[in-house]
């Protein structure tokens, strides 16, 4: 696999994992009420979090076991997966950023 594509893919996986972790940590009132999520966070984690986790696991497996994708179609699939990972990760980071500054006020 081309080295820049592999590096971009690893960065996309890391951004997605960090975004998901921040959403879970910042939107839970862990310290005051126990592990309770509100309806919006439950829906966010079910609708976007589950596909995010599936993409992360699939990406990690493909990164570990794939040396070179089969032709240009494989590279197009990888680019689509990287785009989905970055989109979901940036959405999570933006949502966590909103939650962080909403709680400050």
mmCIF file of C-alpha atoms in Angstrom:
data_model
loop_
_atom_site.group_PDB
_atom_site.id
_atom_site.type_symbol
_atom_site.label_atom_id
_atom_site.label_comp_id
_atom_site.label_asym_id
_atom_site.label_seq_id
_atom_site.Cartn_x
_atom_site.Cartn_y
_atom_site.Cartn_z
ATOM 1 C CA UNK A 1 0.000 0.000 0.000
ATOM 2 C CA UNK A 2 1.169 3.520 -0.709
ATOM 3 C CA UNK A 3 2.685 5.005 2.438
ATOM 4 C CA UNK A 4 0.761 8.361 2.423
ATOM 5 C CA UNK A 5 -2.554 6.507 2.105
ATOM 6 C CA UNK A 6 -1.608 4.243 5.018
ATOM 7 C CA UNK A 7 -0.601 7.237 7.170
ATOM 8 C CA UNK A 8 -3.830 9.092 6.285
ATOM 9 C CA UNK A 9 -5.826 5.971 7.152
ATOM 10 C CA UNK A 10 -4.127 5.666 10.552
ATOM 11 C CA UNK A 11 -4.767 9.368 11.241
ATOM 12 C CA UNK A 12 -8.450 8.910 10.317
ATOM 13 C CA UNK A 13 -8.764 5.958 12.714
ATOM 14 C CA UNK A 14 -7.112 7.927 15.536
ATOM 15 C CA UNK A 15 -9.349 10.979 14.943
ATOM 16 C CA UNK A 16 -12.409 8.730 15.033
ATOM 17 C CA UNK A 17 -11.371 6.980 18.254
ATOM 18 C CA UNK A 18 -10.520 10.285 19.967
ATOM 19 C CA UNK A 19 -13.790 11.865 18.856
ATOM 20 C CA UNK A 20 -15.855 8.926 20.084
ATOM 21 C CA UNK A 21 -14.018 8.887 23.411
ATOM 22 C CA UNK A 22 -14.524 12.627 23.906
ATOM 23 C CA UNK A 23 -18.236 12.395 23.143
ATOM 24 C CA UNK A 24 -18.660 9.594 25.654
ATOM 25 C CA UNK A 25 -16.607 11.375 28.315
ATOM 26 C CA UNK A 26 -17.962 14.897 27.901
ATOM 27 C CA UNK A 27 -21.647 14.175 27.460
ATOM 28 C CA UNK A 28 -22.066 11.856 30.439
ATOM 29 C CA UNK A 29 -22.814 13.159 33.894
ATOM 30 C CA UNK A 30 -20.622 10.374 35.339
ATOM 31 C CA UNK A 31 -19.388 12.199 38.364
ATOM 32 C CA UNK A 32 -22.699 13.545 39.656
ATOM 33 C CA UNK A 33 -25.434 11.055 38.739
ATOM 34 C CA UNK A 34 -23.715 7.827 37.759
ATOM 35 C CA UNK A 35 -23.566 6.405 34.248
ATOM 36 C CA UNK A 36 -26.727 7.930 32.797
ATOM 37 C CA UNK A 37 -27.073 9.163 29.223
ATOM 38 C CA UNK A 38 -29.791 11.431 27.940
ATOM 39 C CA UNK A 39 -31.883 10.573 24.879
ATOM 40 C CA UNK A 40 -29.872 12.679 22.424
ATOM 41 C CA UNK A 41 -26.589 11.055 23.396
ATOM 42 C CA UNK A 42 -28.066 7.561 23.242
ATOM 43 C CA UNK A 43 -29.380 8.209 19.738
ATOM 44 C CA UNK A 44 -26.082 9.782 18.664
ATOM 45 C CA UNK A 45 -24.090 6.816 19.887
ATOM 46 C CA UNK A 46 -26.508 4.290 18.349
ATOM 47 C CA UNK A 47 -26.903 5.939 14.968
ATOM 48 C CA UNK A 48 -23.341 7.170 14.459
ATOM 49 C CA UNK A 49 -21.296 5.439 17.147
ATOM 50 C CA UNK A 50 -22.014 1.856 16.105
ATOM 51 C CA UNK A 51 -21.079 2.413 12.433
ATOM 52 C CA UNK A 52 -18.034 4.320 13.663
ATOM 53 C CA UNK A 53 -16.927 1.362 15.773
ATOM 54 C CA UNK A 54 -17.516 -1.027 12.867
ATOM 55 C CA UNK A 55 -15.428 1.177 10.551
ATOM 56 C CA UNK A 56 -12.630 1.389 13.113
ATOM 57 C CA UNK A 57 -12.519 -2.380 13.610
ATOM 58 C CA UNK A 58 -12.664 -3.028 9.856
ATOM 59 C CA UNK A 59 -9.943 -0.453 9.253
ATOM 60 C CA UNK A 60 -7.663 -1.923 11.891
ATOM 61 C CA UNK A 61 -8.133 -5.416 10.458
ATOM 62 C CA UNK A 62 -7.483 -4.223 6.916
ATOM 63 C CA UNK A 63 -4.439 -2.238 8.009
ATOM 64 C CA UNK A 64 -3.030 -5.279 9.750
ATOM 65 C CA UNK A 65 -3.702 -7.936 7.116
ATOM 66 C CA UNK A 66 -3.661 -6.053 3.802
ATOM 67 C CA UNK A 67 -0.337 -5.275 2.195
ATOM 68 C CA UNK A 68 -1.669 -3.932 -1.100
ATOM 69 C CA UNK A 69 -5.288 -3.435 -2.183
ATOM 70 C CA UNK A 70 -6.364 -5.261 -5.353
ATOM 71 C CA UNK A 71 -6.165 -2.595 -8.049
ATOM 72 C CA UNK A 72 -7.665 0.855 -8.275
ATOM 73 C CA UNK A 73 -11.067 -0.299 -6.983
ATOM 74 C CA UNK A 74 -9.432 -1.224 -3.681
ATOM 75 C CA UNK A 75 -7.894 2.232 -3.407
ATOM 76 C CA UNK A 76 -11.263 3.858 -4.122
ATOM 77 C CA UNK A 77 -12.823 1.754 -1.343
ATOM 78 C CA UNK A 78 -10.033 2.772 1.021
ATOM 79 C CA UNK A 79 -10.484 6.468 0.162
ATOM 80 C CA UNK A 80 -14.237 6.166 0.797
ATOM 81 C CA UNK A 81 -13.541 4.474 4.152
ATOM 82 C CA UNK A 82 -11.029 7.185 5.100
ATOM 83 C CA UNK A 83 -13.549 9.878 4.163
ATOM 84 C CA UNK A 84 -16.258 8.226 6.278
ATOM 85 C CA UNK A 85 -13.885 7.877 9.231
ATOM 86 C CA UNK A 86 -12.813 11.520 9.020
ATOM 87 C CA UNK A 87 -16.392 12.750 8.612
ATOM 88 C CA UNK A 88 -17.661 10.799 11.614
ATOM 89 C CA UNK A 89 -14.594 11.667 13.709
ATOM 90 C CA UNK A 90 -14.870 15.380 12.960
ATOM 91 C CA UNK A 91 -18.601 15.259 13.729
ATOM 92 C CA UNK A 92 -17.832 13.677 17.096
ATOM 93 C CA UNK A 93 -15.121 16.242 17.824
ATOM 94 C CA UNK A 94 -17.450 19.112 16.911
ATOM 95 C CA UNK A 95 -20.251 17.672 19.062
ATOM 96 C CA UNK A 96 -17.847 17.235 21.986
ATOM 97 C CA UNK A 97 -16.571 20.785 21.504
ATOM 98 C CA UNK A 98 -20.156 22.093 21.637
ATOM 99 C CA UNK A 99 -20.852 20.080 24.777
ATOM 100 C CA UNK A 100 -17.662 21.352 26.411
ATOM 101 C CA UNK A 101 -18.477 25.006 25.861
ATOM 102 C CA UNK A 102 -22.169 24.524 26.633
ATOM 103 C CA UNK A 103 -21.276 23.183 30.087
ATOM 104 C CA UNK A 104 -18.913 26.107 30.763
ATOM 105 C CA UNK A 105 -21.681 28.694 30.538
#
